[in-house]
Amino acid sequence: MKQLDSVEQFAYKFSLSAVSATCAETVTYPLDITKTRLQIQGEQVIRGGSAGGVPYRGMMGTALGIVQEEGFLQLWDGVKPAITRHIIYTGSRMGFYEFLRENVLLKKADGTFPIWKAVLGGLFAGGLAQFIASPADLVKVQMQMEGRRRLEGHPPRVKNMWHAFARIASEGGVRGLWSGWLPNVQRAALVNMGDLATYDSVKHALLRHTSLQDNYVTHAFSRTLLYFGQWLFRISGCYHEYTS
């Protein structure tokens, strides 16, 4: 019965994560595709090539260029694999972290979870979740560039998300789906090392030292404090760079 409750709890949290990830990715995806276009244009310039006849226009210029040259909806070109990636990644990382916390790293006898264990759990949970989601990440980047290729007169390489998966697998085998996985896994591991560890530590500190209960209010408040701390850290870094 306890195992069934754990499975139901995991499914419930995974479903909530999937819904929130879908909404967040859909809203912010135009920024993602703009970033990818700028990165690839920059790489072409560094290699001494051209950026397809399109000047390096900055973030807003690139976004407006996509709308004018390819159409407004092209700002969401490749959003399906991006959502797929976020559902897998966002849903899995919390499940992995809680599994490690409850079954591998284990809490102390008094119910507390040492910060070094939280850091270690976040590191492994984030890296593993990103590794599983890597094929969707690869497909997302390929589909993001299809609009630019069509505009330059090149034939399309992929028709849709599933065709992209099949094409990569047929050309590079199953291992080809994880091409370039290492830097993404390293980044996700480091991000979650700080993100999950800080969030979990703040949440349990609130539960121990306040009258708050373990519910959505405490979770939301913990996440707000985490983001506020990240904002202060970035502001202090910018101030240090400005004054040095």
mmCIF file of N, CA and C in Angstrom, residues 109-235:
data_model
loop_
_atom_site.group_PDB
_atom_site.id
_atom_site.type_symbol
_atom_site.label_atom_id
_atom_site.label_comp_id
_atom_site.label_asym_id
_atom_site.label_seq_id
_atom_site.Cartn_x
_atom_site.Cartn_y
_atom_site.Cartn_z
ATOM 1 N N ALA A 109 18.311 10.783 11.447
ATOM 2 C CA ALA A 109 17.301 10.221 12.348
ATOM 3 C C ALA A 109 16.255 11.261 12.751
ATOM 4 N N ASP A 110 16.669 12.541 12.829
ATOM 5 C CA ASP A 110 15.724 13.597 13.222
ATOM 6 C C ASP A 110 14.914 14.122 12.040
ATOM 7 N N GLY A 111 15.070 13.510 10.847
ATOM 8 C CA GLY A 111 14.286 13.900 9.685
ATOM 9 C C GLY A 111 14.902 14.974 8.822
ATOM 10 N N THR A 112 16.055 15.517 9.231
ATOM 11 C CA THR A 112 16.722 16.542 8.433
ATOM 12 C C THR A 112 17.544 15.904 7.312
ATOM 13 N N PHE A 113 17.808 16.692 6.299
ATOM 14 C CA PHE A 113 18.569 16.219 5.143
ATOM 15 C C PHE A 113 19.778 17.135 4.968
ATOM 16 N N PRO A 114 20.987 16.634 5.236
ATOM 17 C CA PRO A 114 22.188 17.490 5.178
ATOM 18 C C PRO A 114 22.344 18.164 3.821
ATOM 19 N N ILE A 115 22.883 19.365 3.832
ATOM 20 C CA ILE A 115 23.015 20.145 2.608
ATOM 21 C C ILE A 115 23.929 19.445 1.602
ATOM 22 N N TRP A 116 24.968 18.745 2.094
ATOM 23 C CA TRP A 116 25.874 18.091 1.151
ATOM 24 C C TRP A 116 25.186 16.945 0.428
ATOM 25 N N LYS A 117 24.237 16.293 1.112
ATOM 26 C CA LYS A 117 23.461 15.246 0.452
ATOM 27 C C LYS A 117 22.479 15.852 -0.552
ATOM 28 N N ALA A 118 21.897 16.997 -0.200
ATOM 29 C CA ALA A 118 20.989 17.678 -1.124
ATOM 30 C C ALA A 118 21.726 18.113 -2.385
ATOM 31 N N VAL A 119 22.950 18.616 -2.211
ATOM 32 C CA VAL A 119 23.771 19.018 -3.357
ATOM 33 C C VAL A 119 24.078 17.808 -4.237
ATOM 34 N N LEU A 120 24.458 16.710 -3.617
ATOM 35 C CA LEU A 120 24.782 15.494 -4.363
ATOM 36 C C LEU A 120 23.552 14.941 -5.076
ATOM 37 N N GLY A 121 22.407 14.964 -4.390
ATOM 38 C CA GLY A 121 21.167 14.494 -5.005
ATOM 39 C C GLY A 121 20.759 15.346 -6.190
ATOM 40 N N GLY A 122 20.866 16.666 -6.052
ATOM 41 C CA GLY A 122 20.537 17.560 -7.162
ATOM 42 C C GLY A 122 21.450 17.365 -8.349
ATOM 43 N N LEU A 123 22.728 17.136 -8.076
ATOM 44 C CA LEU A 123 23.719 16.923 -9.132
ATOM 45 C C LEU A 123 23.368 15.699 -9.972
ATOM 46 N N PHE A 124 23.111 14.578 -9.313
ATOM 47 C CA PHE A 124 22.813 13.345 -10.027
ATOM 48 C C PHE A 124 21.417 13.369 -10.667
ATOM 49 N N ALA A 125 20.436 13.926 -9.966
ATOM 50 C CA ALA A 125 19.071 13.968 -10.490
ATOM 51 C C ALA A 125 18.996 14.828 -11.751
ATOM 52 N N GLY A 126 19.618 16.013 -11.721
ATOM 53 C CA GLY A 126 19.601 16.888 -12.889
ATOM 54 C C GLY A 126 20.335 16.295 -14.071
ATOM 55 N N GLY A 127 21.500 15.698 -13.812
ATOM 56 C CA GLY A 127 22.271 15.097 -14.896
ATOM 57 C C GLY A 127 21.557 13.932 -15.538
ATOM 58 N N LEU A 128 20.957 13.068 -14.724
ATOM 59 C CA LEU A 128 20.256 11.904 -15.256
ATOM 60 C C LEU A 128 19.008 12.311 -16.035
ATOM 61 N N ALA A 129 18.257 13.279 -15.521
ATOM 62 C CA ALA A 129 17.055 13.737 -16.221
ATOM 63 C C ALA A 129 17.412 14.330 -17.579
ATOM 64 N N GLN A 130 18.489 15.118 -17.644
ATOM 65 C CA GLN A 130 18.902 15.707 -18.909
ATOM 66 C C GLN A 130 19.408 14.642 -19.880
ATOM 67 N N PHE A 131 20.097 13.634 -19.380
ATOM 68 C CA PHE A 131 20.577 12.567 -20.242
ATOM 69 C C PHE A 131 19.402 11.863 -20.926
ATOM 70 N N ILE A 132 18.350 11.590 -20.178
ATOM 71 C CA ILE A 132 17.176 10.934 -20.749
ATOM 72 C C ILE A 132 16.498 11.836 -21.777
ATOM 73 N N ALA A 133 16.503 13.144 -21.522
ATOM 74 C CA ALA A 133 15.818 14.092 -22.402
ATOM 75 C C ALA A 133 16.677 14.558 -23.570
ATOM 76 N N SER A 134 17.935 14.135 -23.654
ATOM 77 C CA SER A 134 18.861 14.630 -24.678
ATOM 78 C C SER A 134 18.385 14.433 -26.117
ATOM 79 N N PRO A 135 17.795 13.276 -26.484
ATOM 80 C CA PRO A 135 17.315 13.142 -27.868
ATOM 81 C C PRO A 135 16.311 14.214 -28.270
ATOM 82 N N ALA A 136 15.397 14.551 -27.370
ATOM 83 C CA ALA A 136 14.420 15.606 -27.671
ATOM 84 C C ALA A 136 15.107 16.952 -27.809
ATOM 85 N N ASP A 137 16.155 17.190 -27.029
ATOM 86 C CA ASP A 137 16.929 18.428 -27.139
ATOM 87 C C ASP A 137 17.583 18.540 -28.511
ATOM 88 N N LEU A 138 18.154 17.443 -28.989
ATOM 89 C CA LEU A 138 18.817 17.425 -30.291
ATOM 90 C C LEU A 138 17.825 17.690 -31.420
ATOM 91 N N VAL A 139 16.665 17.048 -31.347
ATOM 92 C CA VAL A 139 15.634 17.244 -32.366
ATOM 93 C C VAL A 139 15.122 18.682 -32.349
ATOM 94 N N LYS A 140 14.994 19.246 -31.157
ATOM 95 C CA LYS A 140 14.514 20.633 -31.033
ATOM 96 C C LYS A 140 15.424 21.594 -31.788
ATOM 97 N N VAL A 141 16.724 21.468 -31.600
ATOM 98 C CA VAL A 141 17.673 22.366 -32.270
ATOM 99 C C VAL A 141 17.619 22.188 -33.778
ATOM 100 N N GLN A 142 17.520 20.951 -34.253
ATOM 101 C CA GLN A 142 17.447 20.713 -35.694
ATOM 102 C C GLN A 142 16.204 21.350 -36.296
ATOM 103 N N MET A 143 15.071 21.218 -35.608
ATOM 104 C CA MET A 143 13.825 21.780 -36.135
ATOM 105 C C MET A 143 13.820 23.300 -36.057
ATOM 106 N N GLN A 144 14.520 23.860 -35.079
ATOM 107 C CA GLN A 144 14.589 25.313 -34.980
ATOM 108 C C GLN A 144 15.282 25.927 -36.194
ATOM 109 N N MET A 145 16.191 25.193 -36.817
ATOM 110 C CA MET A 145 16.931 25.717 -37.962
ATOM 111 C C MET A 145 16.271 25.430 -39.297
ATOM 112 N N GLU A 146 15.178 24.685 -39.317
ATOM 113 C CA GLU A 146 14.529 24.355 -40.580
ATOM 114 C C GLU A 146 13.953 25.580 -41.275
ATOM 115 N N GLY A 147 13.412 26.518 -40.482
ATOM 116 C CA GLY A 147 12.869 27.730 -41.095
ATOM 117 C C GLY A 147 13.938 28.529 -41.813
ATOM 118 N N ARG A 148 15.120 28.646 -41.224
ATOM 119 C CA ARG A 148 16.236 29.357 -41.851
ATOM 120 C C ARG A 148 16.696 28.641 -43.117
ATOM 121 N N ARG A 149 16.751 27.308 -43.067
ATOM 122 C CA ARG A 149 17.172 26.545 -44.250
ATOM 123 C C ARG A 149 16.182 26.725 -45.398
ATOM 124 N N ARG A 150 14.898 26.704 -45.090
ATOM 125 C CA ARG A 150 13.892 26.894 -46.142
ATOM 126 C C ARG A 150 14.006 28.282 -46.749
ATOM 127 N N LEU A 151 14.262 29.283 -45.913
ATOM 128 C CA LEU A 151 14.383 30.655 -46.397
ATOM 129 C C LEU A 151 15.597 30.812 -47.308
ATOM 130 N N GLU A 152 16.654 30.044 -47.053
ATOM 131 C CA GLU A 152 17.867 30.107 -47.872
ATOM 132 C C GLU A 152 17.776 29.252 -49.128
ATOM 133 N N GLY A 153 16.647 28.581 -49.315
ATOM 134 C CA GLY A 153 16.468 27.782 -50.514
ATOM 135 C C GLY A 153 16.935 26.349 -50.414
ATOM 136 N N HIS A 154 17.320 25.911 -49.216
ATOM 137 C CA HIS A 154 17.759 24.530 -49.032
ATOM 138 C C HIS A 154 16.542 23.623 -48.858
ATOM 139 N N PRO A 155 16.639 22.381 -49.301
ATOM 140 C CA PRO A 155 15.524 21.446 -49.096
ATOM 141 C C PRO A 155 15.381 21.107 -47.622
ATOM 142 N N PRO A 156 14.171 20.909 -47.146
ATOM 143 C CA PRO A 156 13.978 20.573 -45.724
ATOM 144 C C PRO A 156 14.589 19.220 -45.400
ATOM 145 N N ARG A 157 15.205 19.147 -44.237
ATOM 146 C CA ARG A 157 15.809 17.889 -43.796
ATOM 147 C C ARG A 157 14.806 17.024 -43.041
ATOM 148 N N VAL A 158 13.904 17.657 -42.316
ATOM 149 C CA VAL A 158 12.929 16.909 -41.529
ATOM 150 C C VAL A 158 11.535 17.497 -41.753
ATOM 151 N N LYS A 159 10.523 16.644 -41.617
ATOM 152 C CA LYS A 159 9.140 17.076 -41.813
ATOM 153 C C LYS A 159 8.459 17.410 -40.488
ATOM 154 N N ASN A 160 8.754 16.625 -39.493
ATOM 155 C CA ASN A 160 8.151 16.832 -38.178
ATOM 156 C C ASN A 160 9.043 16.197 -37.120
ATOM 157 N N MET A 161 8.577 16.220 -35.878
ATOM 158 C CA MET A 161 9.393 15.729 -34.773
ATOM 159 C C MET A 161 9.733 14.251 -34.938
ATOM 160 N N TRP A 162 8.739 13.421 -35.276
ATOM 161 C CA TRP A 162 8.991 11.983 -35.376
ATOM 162 C C TRP A 162 9.895 11.657 -36.561
ATOM 163 N N HIS A 163 9.749 12.409 -37.645
ATOM 164 C CA HIS A 163 10.647 12.208 -38.788
ATOM 165 C C HIS A 163 12.074 12.569 -38.397
ATOM 166 N N ALA A 164 12.239 13.600 -37.579
ATOM 167 C CA ALA A 164 13.581 14.002 -37.130
ATOM 168 C C ALA A 164 14.210 12.905 -36.269
ATOM 169 N N PHE A 165 13.429 12.344 -35.354
ATOM 170 C CA PHE A 165 13.936 11.232 -34.542
ATOM 171 C C PHE A 165 14.386 10.070 -35.429
ATOM 172 N N ALA A 166 13.524 9.711 -36.389
ATOM 173 C CA ALA A 166 13.832 8.577 -37.259
ATOM 174 C C ALA A 166 15.054 8.856 -38.120
ATOM 175 N N ARG A 167 15.187 10.086 -38.606
ATOM 176 C CA ARG A 167 16.319 10.444 -39.472
ATOM 177 C C ARG A 167 17.634 10.364 -38.698
ATOM 178 N N ILE A 168 17.651 10.900 -37.504
ATOM 179 C CA ILE A 168 18.876 10.860 -36.694
ATOM 180 C C ILE A 168 19.253 9.416 -36.370
ATOM 181 N N ALA A 169 18.262 8.608 -36.016
ATOM 182 C CA ALA A 169 18.532 7.213 -35.673
ATOM 183 C C ALA A 169 19.020 6.416 -36.882
ATOM 184 N N SER A 170 18.467 6.718 -38.060
ATOM 185 C CA SER A 170 18.875 5.972 -39.256
ATOM 186 C C SER A 170 20.282 6.350 -39.698
ATOM 187 N N GLU A 171 20.685 7.584 -39.479
ATOM 188 C CA GLU A 171 22.006 8.036 -39.913
ATOM 189 C C GLU A 171 23.100 7.733 -38.884
ATOM 190 N N GLY A 172 22.785 7.859 -37.605
ATOM 191 C CA GLY A 172 23.801 7.678 -36.574
ATOM 192 C C GLY A 172 23.518 6.556 -35.610
ATOM 193 N N GLY A 173 22.437 5.794 -35.864
ATOM 194 C CA GLY A 173 22.070 4.747 -34.927
ATOM 195 C C GLY A 173 21.445 5.338 -33.670
ATOM 196 N N VAL A 174 21.098 4.464 -32.752
ATOM 197 C CA VAL A 174 20.487 4.927 -31.506
ATOM 198 C C VAL A 174 21.432 5.864 -30.750
ATOM 199 N N ARG A 175 22.722 5.576 -30.815
ATOM 200 C CA ARG A 175 23.699 6.437 -30.127
ATOM 201 C C ARG A 175 23.697 7.852 -30.697
ATOM 202 N N GLY A 176 23.318 7.985 -31.973
ATOM 203 C CA GLY A 176 23.269 9.311 -32.585
ATOM 204 C C GLY A 176 22.253 10.231 -31.934
ATOM 205 N N LEU A 177 21.239 9.662 -31.297
ATOM 206 C CA LEU A 177 20.232 10.469 -30.612
ATOM 207 C C LEU A 177 20.812 11.181 -29.389
ATOM 208 N N TRP A 178 21.949 10.699 -28.919
ATOM 209 C CA TRP A 178 22.602 11.324 -27.758
ATOM 210 C C TRP A 178 23.859 12.087 -28.175
ATOM 211 N N SER A 179 23.917 12.496 -29.423
ATOM 212 C CA SER A 179 25.054 13.283 -29.893
ATOM 213 C C SER A 179 25.103 14.621 -29.161
ATOM 214 N N GLY A 180 26.264 14.957 -28.606
ATOM 215 C CA GLY A 180 26.424 16.222 -27.889
ATOM 216 C C GLY A 180 25.782 16.255 -26.521
ATOM 217 N N TRP A 181 25.540 15.086 -25.929
ATOM 218 C CA TRP A 181 24.834 15.046 -24.646
ATOM 219 C C TRP A 181 25.674 15.549 -23.478
ATOM 220 N N LEU A 182 26.987 15.392 -23.543
ATOM 221 C CA LEU A 182 27.824 15.657 -22.376
ATOM 222 C C LEU A 182 27.737 17.091 -21.856
ATOM 223 N N PRO A 183 27.937 18.130 -22.695
ATOM 224 C CA PRO A 183 27.858 19.491 -22.138
ATOM 225 C C PRO A 183 26.482 19.839 -21.591
ATOM 226 N N ASN A 184 25.415 19.310 -22.212
ATOM 227 C CA ASN A 184 24.068 19.576 -21.702
ATOM 228 C C ASN A 184 23.846 18.909 -20.352
ATOM 229 N N VAL A 185 24.353 17.685 -20.205
ATOM 230 C CA VAL A 185 24.215 16.979 -18.929
ATOM 231 C C VAL A 185 25.018 17.683 -17.840
ATOM 232 N N GLN A 186 26.223 18.131 -18.185
ATOM 233 C CA GLN A 186 27.048 18.838 -17.208
ATOM 234 C C GLN A 186 26.352 20.113 -16.735
ATOM 235 N N ARG A 187 25.793 20.850 -17.677
ATOM 236 C CA ARG A 187 25.107 22.098 -17.319
ATOM 237 C C ARG A 187 23.894 21.811 -16.436
ATOM 238 N N ALA A 188 23.081 20.826 -16.819
ATOM 239 C CA ALA A 188 21.880 20.503 -16.043
ATOM 240 C C ALA A 188 22.243 20.017 -14.646
ATOM 241 N N ALA A 189 23.322 19.244 -14.536
ATOM 242 C CA ALA A 189 23.751 18.749 -13.229
ATOM 243 C C ALA A 189 24.138 19.902 -12.312
ATOM 244 N N LEU A 190 24.884 20.862 -12.853
ATOM 245 C CA LEU A 190 25.316 21.999 -12.042
ATOM 246 C C LEU A 190 24.142 22.902 -11.672
ATOM 247 N N VAL A 191 23.223 23.115 -12.626
ATOM 248 C CA VAL A 191 22.057 23.947 -12.343
ATOM 249 C C VAL A 191 21.219 23.336 -11.229
ATOM 250 N N ASN A 192 20.963 22.037 -11.320
ATOM 251 C CA ASN A 192 20.125 21.382 -10.323
ATOM 252 C C ASN A 192 20.847 21.166 -9.005
ATOM 253 N N MET A 193 22.165 21.110 -9.059
ATOM 254 C CA MET A 193 22.927 21.020 -7.821
ATOM 255 C C MET A 193 22.606 22.205 -6.915
ATOM 256 N N GLY A 194 22.476 23.382 -7.525
ATOM 257 C CA GLY A 194 22.105 24.562 -6.756
ATOM 258 C C GLY A 194 20.611 24.719 -6.594
ATOM 259 N N ASP A 195 19.855 24.445 -7.666
ATOM 260 C CA ASP A 195 18.415 24.674 -7.677
ATOM 261 C C ASP A 195 17.680 23.745 -6.714
ATOM 262 N N LEU A 196 17.795 22.441 -6.926
ATOM 263 C CA LEU A 196 17.062 21.488 -6.100
ATOM 264 C C LEU A 196 17.544 21.491 -4.651
ATOM 265 N N ALA A 197 18.862 21.591 -4.470
ATOM 266 C CA ALA A 197 19.401 21.587 -3.106
ATOM 267 C C ALA A 197 18.911 22.794 -2.316
ATOM 268 N N THR A 198 18.937 23.969 -2.944
ATOM 269 C CA THR A 198 18.481 25.184 -2.253
ATOM 270 C C THR A 198 16.987 25.133 -1.984
ATOM 271 N N TYR A 199 16.221 24.731 -2.985
ATOM 272 C CA TYR A 199 14.764 24.662 -2.828
ATOM 273 C C TYR A 199 14.369 23.695 -1.712
ATOM 274 N N ASP A 200 14.963 22.503 -1.725
ATOM 275 C CA ASP A 200 14.610 21.491 -0.723
ATOM 276 C C ASP A 200 15.044 21.927 0.669
ATOM 277 N N SER A 201 16.227 22.529 0.772
ATOM 278 C CA SER A 201 16.715 22.981 2.078
ATOM 279 C C SER A 201 15.855 24.110 2.631
ATOM 280 N N VAL A 202 15.465 25.053 1.786
ATOM 281 C CA VAL A 202 14.603 26.158 2.219
ATOM 282 C C VAL A 202 13.241 25.631 2.646
ATOM 283 N N LYS A 203 12.682 24.711 1.862
ATOM 284 C CA LYS A 203 11.362 24.159 2.181
ATOM 285 C C LYS A 203 11.366 23.457 3.543
ATOM 286 N N HIS A 204 12.361 22.612 3.794
ATOM 287 C CA HIS A 204 12.404 21.892 5.063
ATOM 288 C C HIS A 204 12.738 22.812 6.241
ATOM 289 N N ALA A 205 13.491 23.878 5.981
ATOM 290 C CA ALA A 205 13.742 24.856 7.042
ATOM 291 C C ALA A 205 12.449 25.565 7.428
ATOM 292 N N LEU A 206 11.628 25.886 6.435
ATOM 293 C CA LEU A 206 10.340 26.518 6.713
ATOM 294 C C LEU A 206 9.421 25.578 7.485
ATOM 295 N N LEU A 207 9.437 24.308 7.127
ATOM 296 C CA LEU A 207 8.584 23.344 7.821
ATOM 297 C C LEU A 207 9.021 23.136 9.274
ATOM 298 N N ARG A 208 10.333 23.198 9.512
ATOM 299 C CA ARG A 208 10.842 22.975 10.864
ATOM 300 C C ARG A 208 10.660 24.193 11.771
ATOM 301 N N HIS A 209 10.807 25.391 11.214
ATOM 302 C CA HIS A 209 10.893 26.591 12.056
ATOM 303 C C HIS A 209 9.676 27.512 11.949
ATOM 304 N N THR A 210 8.699 27.137 11.167
ATOM 305 C CA THR A 210 7.475 27.939 11.080
ATOM 306 C C THR A 210 6.266 27.014 11.233
ATOM 307 N N SER A 211 5.094 27.614 11.210
ATOM 308 C CA SER A 211 3.856 26.825 11.334
ATOM 309 C C SER A 211 3.316 26.384 9.974
ATOM 310 N N LEU A 212 4.061 26.629 8.908
ATOM 311 C CA LEU A 212 3.613 26.239 7.573
ATOM 312 C C LEU A 212 3.545 24.729 7.443
ATOM 313 N N GLN A 213 2.569 24.259 6.651
ATOM 314 C CA GLN A 213 2.407 22.836 6.398
ATOM 315 C C GLN A 213 3.025 22.475 5.040
ATOM 316 N N ASP A 214 3.220 21.180 4.820
ATOM 317 C CA ASP A 214 3.799 20.711 3.555
ATOM 318 C C ASP A 214 2.712 20.690 2.482
ATOM 319 N N ASN A 215 2.478 21.859 1.878
ATOM 320 C CA ASN A 215 1.453 21.972 0.841
ATOM 321 C C ASN A 215 1.940 22.937 -0.238
ATOM 322 N N TYR A 216 1.042 23.280 -1.164
ATOM 323 C CA TYR A 216 1.439 24.110 -2.299
ATOM 324 C C TYR A 216 1.866 25.515 -1.880
ATOM 325 N N VAL A 217 1.348 26.013 -0.747
ATOM 326 C CA VAL A 217 1.734 27.351 -0.284
ATOM 327 C C VAL A 217 3.210 27.349 0.107
ATOM 328 N N THR A 218 3.618 26.342 0.868
ATOM 329 C CA THR A 218 5.020 26.240 1.277
ATOM 330 C C THR A 218 5.931 26.032 0.080
ATOM 331 N N HIS A 219 5.493 25.194 -0.864
ATOM 332 C CA HIS A 219 6.297 24.939 -2.065
ATOM 333 C C HIS A 219 6.478 26.223 -2.872
ATOM 334 N N ALA A 220 5.379 26.974 -3.040
ATOM 335 C CA ALA A 220 5.455 28.213 -3.813
ATOM 336 C C ALA A 220 6.327 29.251 -3.100
ATOM 337 N N PHE A 221 6.198 29.337 -1.781
ATOM 338 C CA PHE A 221 7.005 30.294 -1.021
ATOM 339 C C PHE A 221 8.481 29.926 -1.090
ATOM 340 N N SER A 222 8.784 28.636 -1.004
ATOM 341 C CA SER A 222 10.175 28.180 -1.098
ATOM 342 C C SER A 222 10.755 28.513 -2.468
ATOM 343 N N ARG A 223 9.982 28.292 -3.512
ATOM 344 C CA ARG A 223 10.452 28.595 -4.862
ATOM 345 C C ARG A 223 10.663 30.091 -5.032
ATOM 346 N N THR A 224 9.777 30.916 -4.434
ATOM 347 C CA THR A 224 9.926 32.369 -4.513
ATOM 348 C C THR A 224 11.215 32.827 -3.838
ATOM 349 N N LEU A 225 11.496 32.270 -2.658
ATOM 350 C CA LEU A 225 12.736 32.613 -1.961
ATOM 351 C C LEU A 225 13.961 32.191 -2.766
ATOM 352 N N LEU A 226 13.867 31.029 -3.429
ATOM 353 C CA LEU A 226 14.975 30.559 -4.266
ATOM 354 C C LEU A 226 15.242 31.541 -5.402
ATOM 355 N N TYR A 227 14.196 31.944 -6.111
ATOM 356 C CA TYR A 227 14.367 32.867 -7.228
ATOM 357 C C TYR A 227 14.844 34.234 -6.763
ATOM 358 N N PHE A 228 14.361 34.665 -5.582
ATOM 359 C CA PHE A 228 14.812 35.946 -5.047
ATOM 360 C C PHE A 228 16.302 35.893 -4.732
ATOM 361 N N GLY A 229 16.759 34.776 -4.168
ATOM 362 C CA GLY A 229 18.188 34.617 -3.892
ATOM 363 C C GLY A 229 19.013 34.604 -5.164
ATOM 364 N N GLN A 230 18.506 33.923 -6.207
ATOM 365 C CA GLN A 230 19.211 33.908 -7.485
ATOM 366 C C GLN A 230 19.293 35.313 -8.069
ATOM 367 N N TRP A 231 18.205 36.077 -7.921
ATOM 368 C CA TRP A 231 18.188 37.453 -8.436
ATOM 369 C C TRP A 231 19.210 38.318 -7.709
ATOM 370 N N LEU A 232 19.272 38.191 -6.374
ATOM 371 C CA LEU A 232 20.249 38.961 -5.604
ATOM 372 C C LEU A 232 21.677 38.585 -6.001
ATOM 373 N N PHE A 233 21.905 37.289 -6.237
ATOM 374 C CA PHE A 233 23.237 36.829 -6.620
ATOM 375 C C PHE A 233 23.645 37.433 -7.964
ATOM 376 N N ARG A 234 22.721 37.458 -8.913
ATOM 377 C CA ARG A 234 23.041 38.013 -10.227
ATOM 378 C C ARG A 234 23.254 39.520 -10.155
ATOM 379 N N ILE A 235 22.413 40.190 -9.339
ATOM 380 C CA ILE A 235 22.552 41.636 -9.192
ATOM 381 C C ILE A 235 23.900 41.978 -8.565
#
